[in-house]
Structure formats: C-alpha cells, structure tokens
JSON list of C-alpha atoms in Angstrom, two decimals:
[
{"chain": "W", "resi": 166, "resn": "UNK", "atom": "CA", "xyz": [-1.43, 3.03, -2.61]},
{"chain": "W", "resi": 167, "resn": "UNK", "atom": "CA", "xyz": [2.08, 3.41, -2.03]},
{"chain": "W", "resi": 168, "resn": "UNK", "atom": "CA", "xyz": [2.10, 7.15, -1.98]},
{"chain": "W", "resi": 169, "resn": "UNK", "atom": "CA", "xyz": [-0.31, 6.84, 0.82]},
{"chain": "W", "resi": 170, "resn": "UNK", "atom": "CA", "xyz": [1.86, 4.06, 2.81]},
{"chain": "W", "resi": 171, "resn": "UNK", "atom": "CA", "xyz": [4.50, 7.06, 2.57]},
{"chain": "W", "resi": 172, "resn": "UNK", "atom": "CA", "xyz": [2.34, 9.79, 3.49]},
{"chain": "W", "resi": 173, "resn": "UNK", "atom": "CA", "xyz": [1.16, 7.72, 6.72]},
{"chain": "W", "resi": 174, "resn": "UNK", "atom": "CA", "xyz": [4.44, 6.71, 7.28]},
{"chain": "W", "resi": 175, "resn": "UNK", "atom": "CA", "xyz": [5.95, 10.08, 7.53]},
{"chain": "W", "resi": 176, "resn": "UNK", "atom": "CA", "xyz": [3.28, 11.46, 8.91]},
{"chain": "W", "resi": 177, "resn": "UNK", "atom": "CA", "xyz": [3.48, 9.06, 11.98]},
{"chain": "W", "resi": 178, "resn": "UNK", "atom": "CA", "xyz": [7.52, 9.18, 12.26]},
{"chain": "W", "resi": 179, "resn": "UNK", "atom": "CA", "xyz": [7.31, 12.47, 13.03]},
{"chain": "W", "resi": 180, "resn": "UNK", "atom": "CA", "xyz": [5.75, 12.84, 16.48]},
{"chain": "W", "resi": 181, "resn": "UNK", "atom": "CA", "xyz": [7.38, 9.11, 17.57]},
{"chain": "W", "resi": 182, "resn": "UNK", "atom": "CA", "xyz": [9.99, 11.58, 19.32]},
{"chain": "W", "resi": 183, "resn": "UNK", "atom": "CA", "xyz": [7.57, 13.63, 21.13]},
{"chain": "W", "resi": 184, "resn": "UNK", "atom": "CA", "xyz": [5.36, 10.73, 22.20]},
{"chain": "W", "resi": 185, "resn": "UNK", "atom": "CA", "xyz": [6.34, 9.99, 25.71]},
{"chain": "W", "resi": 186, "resn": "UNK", "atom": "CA", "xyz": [3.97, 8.68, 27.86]},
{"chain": "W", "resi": 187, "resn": "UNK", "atom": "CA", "xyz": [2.33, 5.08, 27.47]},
{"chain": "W", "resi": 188, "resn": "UNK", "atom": "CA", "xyz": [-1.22, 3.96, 28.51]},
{"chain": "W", "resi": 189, "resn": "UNK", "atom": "CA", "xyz": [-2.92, 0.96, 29.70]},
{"chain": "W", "resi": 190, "resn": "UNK", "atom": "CA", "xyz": [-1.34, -2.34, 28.58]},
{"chain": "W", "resi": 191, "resn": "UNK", "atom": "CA", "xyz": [1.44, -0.53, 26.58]},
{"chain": "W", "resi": 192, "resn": "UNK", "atom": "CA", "xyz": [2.72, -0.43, 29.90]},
{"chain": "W", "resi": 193, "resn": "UNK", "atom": "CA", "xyz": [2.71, -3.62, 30.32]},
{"chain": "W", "resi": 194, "resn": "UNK", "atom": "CA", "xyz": [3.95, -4.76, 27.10]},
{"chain": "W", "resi": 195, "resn": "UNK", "atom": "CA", "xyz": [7.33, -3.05, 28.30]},
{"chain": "W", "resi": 196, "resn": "UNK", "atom": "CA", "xyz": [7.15, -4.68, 31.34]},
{"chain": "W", "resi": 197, "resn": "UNK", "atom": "CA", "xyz": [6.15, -8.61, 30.73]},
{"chain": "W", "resi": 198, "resn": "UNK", "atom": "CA", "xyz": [9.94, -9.67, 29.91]},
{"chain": "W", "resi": 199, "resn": "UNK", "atom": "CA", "xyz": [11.06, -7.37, 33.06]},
{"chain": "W", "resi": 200, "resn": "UNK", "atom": "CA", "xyz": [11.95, -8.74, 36.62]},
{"chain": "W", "resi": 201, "resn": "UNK", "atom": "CA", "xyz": [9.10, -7.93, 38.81]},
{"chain": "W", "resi": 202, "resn": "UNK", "atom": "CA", "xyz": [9.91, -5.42, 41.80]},
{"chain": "W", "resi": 203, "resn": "UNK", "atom": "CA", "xyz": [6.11, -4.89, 41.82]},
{"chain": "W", "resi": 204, "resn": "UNK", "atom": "CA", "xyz": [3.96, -7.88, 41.10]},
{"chain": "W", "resi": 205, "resn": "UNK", "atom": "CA", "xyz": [2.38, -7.49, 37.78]},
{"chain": "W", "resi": 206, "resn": "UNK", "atom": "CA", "xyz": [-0.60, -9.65, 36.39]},
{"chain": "W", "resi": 207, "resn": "UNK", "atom": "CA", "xyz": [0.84, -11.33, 33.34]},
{"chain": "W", "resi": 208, "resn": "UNK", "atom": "CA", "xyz": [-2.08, -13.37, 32.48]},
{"chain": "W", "resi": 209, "resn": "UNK", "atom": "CA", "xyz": [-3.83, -9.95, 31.64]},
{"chain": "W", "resi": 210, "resn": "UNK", "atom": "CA", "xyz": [-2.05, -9.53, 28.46]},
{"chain": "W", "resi": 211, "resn": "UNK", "atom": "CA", "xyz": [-1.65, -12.27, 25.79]},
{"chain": "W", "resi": 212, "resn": "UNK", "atom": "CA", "xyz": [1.95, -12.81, 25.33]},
{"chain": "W", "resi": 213, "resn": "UNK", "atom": "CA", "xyz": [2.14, -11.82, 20.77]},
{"chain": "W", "resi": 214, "resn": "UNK", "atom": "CA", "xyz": [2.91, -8.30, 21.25]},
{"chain": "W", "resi": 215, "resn": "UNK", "atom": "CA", "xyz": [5.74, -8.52, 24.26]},
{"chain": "W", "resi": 216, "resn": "UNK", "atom": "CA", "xyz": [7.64, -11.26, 22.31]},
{"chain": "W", "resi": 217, "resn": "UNK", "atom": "CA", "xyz": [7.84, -8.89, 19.74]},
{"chain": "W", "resi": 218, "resn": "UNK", "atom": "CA", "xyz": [8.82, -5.92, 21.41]},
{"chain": "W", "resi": 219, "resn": "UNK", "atom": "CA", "xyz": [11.71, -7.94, 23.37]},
{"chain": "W", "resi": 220, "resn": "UNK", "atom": "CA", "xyz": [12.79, -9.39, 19.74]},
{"chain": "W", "resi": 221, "resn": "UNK", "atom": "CA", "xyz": [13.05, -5.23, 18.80]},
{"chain": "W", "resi": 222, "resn": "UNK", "atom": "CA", "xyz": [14.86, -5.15, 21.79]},
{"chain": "W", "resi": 223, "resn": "UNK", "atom": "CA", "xyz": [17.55, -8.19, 21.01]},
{"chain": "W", "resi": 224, "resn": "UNK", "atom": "CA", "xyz": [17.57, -6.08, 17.85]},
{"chain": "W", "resi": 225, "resn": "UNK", "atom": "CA", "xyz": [19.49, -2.99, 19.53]},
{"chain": "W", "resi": 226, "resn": "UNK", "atom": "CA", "xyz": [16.33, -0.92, 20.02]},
{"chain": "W", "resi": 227, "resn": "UNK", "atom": "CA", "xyz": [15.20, -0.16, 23.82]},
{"chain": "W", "resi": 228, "resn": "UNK", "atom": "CA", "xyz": [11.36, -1.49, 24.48]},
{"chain": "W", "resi": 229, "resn": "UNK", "atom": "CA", "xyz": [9.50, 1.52, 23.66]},
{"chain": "W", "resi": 230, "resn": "UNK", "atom": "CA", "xyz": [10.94, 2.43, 20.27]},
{"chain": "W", "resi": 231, "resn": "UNK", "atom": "CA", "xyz": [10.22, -0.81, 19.51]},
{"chain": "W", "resi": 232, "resn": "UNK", "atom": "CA", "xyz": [7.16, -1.15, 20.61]},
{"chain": "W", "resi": 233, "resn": "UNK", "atom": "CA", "xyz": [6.33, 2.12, 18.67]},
{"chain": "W", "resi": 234, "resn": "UNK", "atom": "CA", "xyz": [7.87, 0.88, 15.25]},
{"chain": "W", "resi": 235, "resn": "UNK", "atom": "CA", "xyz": [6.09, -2.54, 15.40]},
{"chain": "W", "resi": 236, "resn": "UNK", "atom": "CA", "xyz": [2.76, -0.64, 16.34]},
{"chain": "W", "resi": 237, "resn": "UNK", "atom": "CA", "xyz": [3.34, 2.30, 12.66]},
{"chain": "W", "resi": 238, "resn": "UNK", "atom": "CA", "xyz": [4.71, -0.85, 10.94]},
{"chain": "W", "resi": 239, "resn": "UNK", "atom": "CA", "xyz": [1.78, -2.60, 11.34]},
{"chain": "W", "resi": 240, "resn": "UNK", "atom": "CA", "xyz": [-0.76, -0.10, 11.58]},
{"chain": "W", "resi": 241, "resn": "UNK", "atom": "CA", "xyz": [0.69, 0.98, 7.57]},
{"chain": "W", "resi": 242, "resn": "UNK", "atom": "CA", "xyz": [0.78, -2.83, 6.81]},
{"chain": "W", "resi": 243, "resn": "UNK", "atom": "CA", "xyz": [-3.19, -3.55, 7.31]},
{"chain": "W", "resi": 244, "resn": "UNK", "atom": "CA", "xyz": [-3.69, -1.25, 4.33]},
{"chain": "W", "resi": 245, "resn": "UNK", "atom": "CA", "xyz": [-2.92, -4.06, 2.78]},
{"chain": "W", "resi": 246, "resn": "UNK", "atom": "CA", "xyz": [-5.34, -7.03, 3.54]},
{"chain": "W", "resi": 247, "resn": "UNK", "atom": "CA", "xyz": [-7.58, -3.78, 3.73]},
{"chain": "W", "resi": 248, "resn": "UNK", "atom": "CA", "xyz": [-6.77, -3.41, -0.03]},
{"chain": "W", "resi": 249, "resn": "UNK", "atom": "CA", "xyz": [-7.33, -6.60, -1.39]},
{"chain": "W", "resi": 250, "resn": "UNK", "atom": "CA", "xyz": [-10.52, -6.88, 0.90]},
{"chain": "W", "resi": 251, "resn": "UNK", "atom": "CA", "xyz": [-12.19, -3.91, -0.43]},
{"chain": "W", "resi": 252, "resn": "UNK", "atom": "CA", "xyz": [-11.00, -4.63, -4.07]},
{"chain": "W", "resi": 253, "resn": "UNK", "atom": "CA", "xyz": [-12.96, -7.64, -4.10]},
{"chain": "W", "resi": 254, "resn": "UNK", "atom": "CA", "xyz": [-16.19, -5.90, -4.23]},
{"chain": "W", "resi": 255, "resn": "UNK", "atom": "CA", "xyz": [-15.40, -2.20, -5.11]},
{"chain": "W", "resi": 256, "resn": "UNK", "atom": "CA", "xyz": [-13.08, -0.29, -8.18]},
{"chain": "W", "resi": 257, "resn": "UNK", "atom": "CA", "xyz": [-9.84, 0.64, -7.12]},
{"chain": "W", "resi": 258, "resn": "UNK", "atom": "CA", "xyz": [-10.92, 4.27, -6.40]},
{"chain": "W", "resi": 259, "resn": "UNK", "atom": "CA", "xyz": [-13.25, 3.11, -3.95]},
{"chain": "W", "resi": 260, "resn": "UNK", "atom": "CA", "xyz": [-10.67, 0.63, -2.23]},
{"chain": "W", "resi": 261, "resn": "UNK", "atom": "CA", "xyz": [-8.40, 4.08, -2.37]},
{"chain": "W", "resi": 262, "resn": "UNK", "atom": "CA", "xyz": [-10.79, 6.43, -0.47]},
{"chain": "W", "resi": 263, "resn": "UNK", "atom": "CA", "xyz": [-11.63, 3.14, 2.25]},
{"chain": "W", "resi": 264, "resn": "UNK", "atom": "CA", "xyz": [-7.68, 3.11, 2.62]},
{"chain": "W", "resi": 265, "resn": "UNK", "atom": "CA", "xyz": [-7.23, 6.85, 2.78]},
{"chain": "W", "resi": 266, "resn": "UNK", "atom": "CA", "xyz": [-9.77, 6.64, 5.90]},
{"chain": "W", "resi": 267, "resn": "UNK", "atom": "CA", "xyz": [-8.41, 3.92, 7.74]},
{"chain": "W", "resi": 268, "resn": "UNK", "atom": "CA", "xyz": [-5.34, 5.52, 7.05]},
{"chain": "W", "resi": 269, "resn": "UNK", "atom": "CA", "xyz": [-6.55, 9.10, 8.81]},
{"chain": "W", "resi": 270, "resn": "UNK", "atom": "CA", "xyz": [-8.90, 6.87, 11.30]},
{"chain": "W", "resi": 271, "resn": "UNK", "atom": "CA", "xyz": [-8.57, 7.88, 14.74]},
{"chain": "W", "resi": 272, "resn": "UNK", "atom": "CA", "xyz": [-8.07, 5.38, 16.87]},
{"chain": "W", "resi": 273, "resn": "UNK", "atom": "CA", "xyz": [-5.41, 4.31, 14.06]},
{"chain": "W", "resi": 274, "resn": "UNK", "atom": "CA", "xyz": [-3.83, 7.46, 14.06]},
{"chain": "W", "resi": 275, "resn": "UNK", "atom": "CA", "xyz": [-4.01, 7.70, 18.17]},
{"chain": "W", "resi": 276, "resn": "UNK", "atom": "CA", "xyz": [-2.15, 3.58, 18.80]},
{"chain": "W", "resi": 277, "resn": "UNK", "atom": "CA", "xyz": [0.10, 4.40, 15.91]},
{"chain": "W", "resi": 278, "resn": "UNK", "atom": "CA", "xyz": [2.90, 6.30, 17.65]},
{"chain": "W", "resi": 279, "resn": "UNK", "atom": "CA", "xyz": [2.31, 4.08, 21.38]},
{"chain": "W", "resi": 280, "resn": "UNK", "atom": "CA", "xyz": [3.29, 1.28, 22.21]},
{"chain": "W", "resi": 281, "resn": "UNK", "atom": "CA", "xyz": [-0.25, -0.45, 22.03]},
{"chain": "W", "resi": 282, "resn": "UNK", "atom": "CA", "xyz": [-1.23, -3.79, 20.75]},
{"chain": "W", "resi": 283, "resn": "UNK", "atom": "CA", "xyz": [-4.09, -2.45, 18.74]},
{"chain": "W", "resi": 284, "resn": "UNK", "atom": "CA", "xyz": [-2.84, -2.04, 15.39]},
{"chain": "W", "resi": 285, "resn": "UNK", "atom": "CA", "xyz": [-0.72, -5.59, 15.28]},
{"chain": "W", "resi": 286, "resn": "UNK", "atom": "CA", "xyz": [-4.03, -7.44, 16.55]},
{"chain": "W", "resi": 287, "resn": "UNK", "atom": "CA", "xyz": [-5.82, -5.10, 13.33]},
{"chain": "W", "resi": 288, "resn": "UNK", "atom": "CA", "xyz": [-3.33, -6.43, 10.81]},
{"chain": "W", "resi": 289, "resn": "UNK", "atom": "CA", "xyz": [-3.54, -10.31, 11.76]},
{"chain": "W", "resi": 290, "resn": "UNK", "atom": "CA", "xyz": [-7.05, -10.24, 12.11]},
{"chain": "W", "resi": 291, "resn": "UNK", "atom": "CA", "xyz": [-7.88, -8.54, 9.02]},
{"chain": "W", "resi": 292, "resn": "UNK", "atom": "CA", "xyz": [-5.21, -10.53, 7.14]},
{"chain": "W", "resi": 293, "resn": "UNK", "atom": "CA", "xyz": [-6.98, -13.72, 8.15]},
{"chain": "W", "resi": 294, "resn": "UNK", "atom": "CA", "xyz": [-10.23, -12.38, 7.44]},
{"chain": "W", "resi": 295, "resn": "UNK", "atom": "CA", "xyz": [-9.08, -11.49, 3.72]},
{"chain": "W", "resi": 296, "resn": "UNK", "atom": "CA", "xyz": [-7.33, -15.00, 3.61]},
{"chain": "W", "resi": 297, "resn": "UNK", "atom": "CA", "xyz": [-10.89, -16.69, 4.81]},
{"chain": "W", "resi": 298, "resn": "UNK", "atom": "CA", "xyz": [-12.50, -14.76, 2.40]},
{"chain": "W", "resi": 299, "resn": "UNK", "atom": "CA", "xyz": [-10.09, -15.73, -0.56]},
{"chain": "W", "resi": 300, "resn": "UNK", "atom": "CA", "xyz": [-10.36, -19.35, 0.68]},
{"chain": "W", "resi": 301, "resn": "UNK", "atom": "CA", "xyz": [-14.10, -19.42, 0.62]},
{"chain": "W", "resi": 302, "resn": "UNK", "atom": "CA", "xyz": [-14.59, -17.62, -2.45]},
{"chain": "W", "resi": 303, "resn": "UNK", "atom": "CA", "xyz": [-11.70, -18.70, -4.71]},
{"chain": "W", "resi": 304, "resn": "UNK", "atom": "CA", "xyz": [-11.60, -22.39, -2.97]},
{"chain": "W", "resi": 305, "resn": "UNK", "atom": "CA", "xyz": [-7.85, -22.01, -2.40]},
{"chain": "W", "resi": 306, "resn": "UNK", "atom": "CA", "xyz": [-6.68, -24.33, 0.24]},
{"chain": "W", "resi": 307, "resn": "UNK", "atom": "CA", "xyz": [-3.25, -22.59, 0.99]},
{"chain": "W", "resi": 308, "resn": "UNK", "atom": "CA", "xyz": [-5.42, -19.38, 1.75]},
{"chain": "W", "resi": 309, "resn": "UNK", "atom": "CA", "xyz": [-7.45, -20.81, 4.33]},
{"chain": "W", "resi": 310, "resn": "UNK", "atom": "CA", "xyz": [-3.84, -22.68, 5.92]},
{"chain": "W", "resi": 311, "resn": "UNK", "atom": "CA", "xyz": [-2.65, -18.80, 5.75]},
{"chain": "W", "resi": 312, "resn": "UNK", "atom": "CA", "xyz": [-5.80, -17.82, 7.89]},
{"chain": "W", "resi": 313, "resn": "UNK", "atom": "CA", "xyz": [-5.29, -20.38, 9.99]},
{"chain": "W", "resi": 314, "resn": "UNK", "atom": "CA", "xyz": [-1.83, -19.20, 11.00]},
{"chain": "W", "resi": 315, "resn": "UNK", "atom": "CA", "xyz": [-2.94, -16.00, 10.78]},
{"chain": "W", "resi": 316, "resn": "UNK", "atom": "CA", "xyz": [-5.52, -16.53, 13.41]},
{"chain": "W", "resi": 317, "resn": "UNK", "atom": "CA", "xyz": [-3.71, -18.17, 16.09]},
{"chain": "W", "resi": 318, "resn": "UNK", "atom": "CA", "xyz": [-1.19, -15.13, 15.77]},
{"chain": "W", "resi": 319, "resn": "UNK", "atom": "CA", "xyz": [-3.91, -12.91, 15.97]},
{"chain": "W", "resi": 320, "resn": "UNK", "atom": "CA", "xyz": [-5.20, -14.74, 18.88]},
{"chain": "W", "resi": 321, "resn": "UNK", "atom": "CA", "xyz": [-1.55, -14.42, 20.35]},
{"chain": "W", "resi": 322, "resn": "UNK", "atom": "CA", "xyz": [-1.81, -10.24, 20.17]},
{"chain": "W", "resi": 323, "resn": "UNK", "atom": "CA", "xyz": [-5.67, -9.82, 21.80]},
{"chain": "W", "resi": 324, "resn": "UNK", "atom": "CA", "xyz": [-7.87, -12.71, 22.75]},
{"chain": "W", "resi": 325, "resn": "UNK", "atom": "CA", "xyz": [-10.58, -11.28, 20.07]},
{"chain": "W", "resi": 326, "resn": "UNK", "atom": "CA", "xyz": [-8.57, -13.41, 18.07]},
{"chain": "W", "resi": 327, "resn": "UNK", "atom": "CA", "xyz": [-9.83, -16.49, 18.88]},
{"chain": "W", "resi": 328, "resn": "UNK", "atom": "CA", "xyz": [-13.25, -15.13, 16.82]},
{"chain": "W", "resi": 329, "resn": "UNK", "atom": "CA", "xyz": [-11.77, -15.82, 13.51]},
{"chain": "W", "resi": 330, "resn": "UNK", "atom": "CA", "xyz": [-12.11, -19.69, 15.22]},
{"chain": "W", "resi": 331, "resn": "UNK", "atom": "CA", "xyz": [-15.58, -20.28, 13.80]},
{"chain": "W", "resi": 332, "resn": "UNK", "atom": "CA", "xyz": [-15.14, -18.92, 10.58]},
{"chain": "W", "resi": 333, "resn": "UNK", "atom": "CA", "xyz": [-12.18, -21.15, 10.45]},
{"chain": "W", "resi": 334, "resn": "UNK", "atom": "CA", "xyz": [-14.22, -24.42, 10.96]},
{"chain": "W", "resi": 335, "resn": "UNK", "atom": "CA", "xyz": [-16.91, -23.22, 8.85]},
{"chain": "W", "resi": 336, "resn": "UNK", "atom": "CA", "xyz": [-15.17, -22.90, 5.81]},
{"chain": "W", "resi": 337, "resn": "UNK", "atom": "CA", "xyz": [-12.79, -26.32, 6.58]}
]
C-alpha cells in the first residue's frame, strides 16, 4: 500500500510544474476569496474546497499550488477508506489491484495535478461511506458520529454530498 501511495505521489508531483491552465470551477475556487472586478456567481460552488485553498494560501503557498497539493493530497488519501472498504469483503491482494486502479483511474489521474474539487469531495464521501459501513456492520457508534462529520464536509466540497444524508438516518 504504501509503495503505491509513493509511486502515485511521485508520479503526480512531477507534472504539478507543467500544469498551467485550470478548468471549470477550479477557476473559481481561486477566485471565491478574491475581490470581484467581474461579478462572479458564488452560490455556484459550495464554499469546502475555497476555504481550503485560502488556508494553503495563509500557509505561504499562492492559490493554485495549493489548490493542486490539496487536490494529489487527497486524491492519494482516498486509497485509504478505499482500502479498508474493499478489505471488508475481498483478500488483501484483491483490495491491492482495486487500489492500484483507482490509483491509475483517469479521471483521478486527470483532477490530480488541477486545482479541482473532485478528488477532496472523493475522499470525504468515500470516508463516510466506509465509516457508515463500519457503523452498520460492526454497530460502532463513534463510526457513524465520524460519518456524520464526514458527510456534512463532504457536502461542504460538492452538493452530492448531501446523498450520504439518507444513509445517515437509516442507520441512526
């Protein structure tokens, strides 16, 4: 596992210099902190992601470097809940090879190095879905308080968030 986190991670620092242009609401993600000199529709984007670019940015980094870091950061951290999701019902080779292609997926491998939203929504949601499952399965009550948080943070990043909701009141 961790020799893969490595491999991904170097594998994504190396084109973060090279990456220069940002797409769709990565532009706006640098932007929703910024004084408007051309009106920009806030409500569009739910307000997770900028706070943590401008808290990169009260860091010392400028917006998109942080932006790209948090987006590899947590595209390499939802192997994780990925892990101990697919351990549940498969041996640890199996959980290997599902990590190994959600490490090489596409779309990951395309939001990693851009400042995108994609991969921080990814990690929260499947975080909470692990922690649902734990809490349903093992009856652990702290697990499905986790989710909880977990789900209102996810539902801070995207507004497909707010679809862990149900699962939440099912399993209270």
């Amino acid at each position: 596992f961790w020799f893969l986190a490595l491999l991904g991670l170097a594998m994504r620092l190396i084109p973060l210099g090279y990456v220069s242009a940002e797409t769709t609401d990565g532009v706006l993600c640098l932007t929703y902190f910024s004084p408007d000199r051309v009106p920009t529709p806030r409500f569009v984007l739910m307000p997770g992601y900028p706070v943590m670019i401008w808290l990169g940015q009260r860091l010392g980094l400028d917006g998109p470097l942080a932006g790209r870091l948090l987006s590899i950061l947590s595209g390499l951290l939802f192997l994780l809940p990925l892990w101990r999701l697919s351990r549940r019902w498969m041996s640890s080779e199996m959980a290997g090879i599902v990590c190994l292609m959600a490490l090489f997926s596409p779309l990951l491998w395309q939001w990693s190095p851009k400042v995108m939203r994609d991969n921080l929504f990814l990690l929260l949601f499947t975080w909470g879905l692990e922690r649902l499952v734990s809490a349903s399965i093992d009856r652990d009550g702290r697990a499905w308080g986790t989710a909880c948080v977990l789900g209102v943070l996810a539902a801070c990043v995207r507004p497909e968030g707010f679809l862990l909701l149900p699962w939440l009141l099912l399993t209270l």
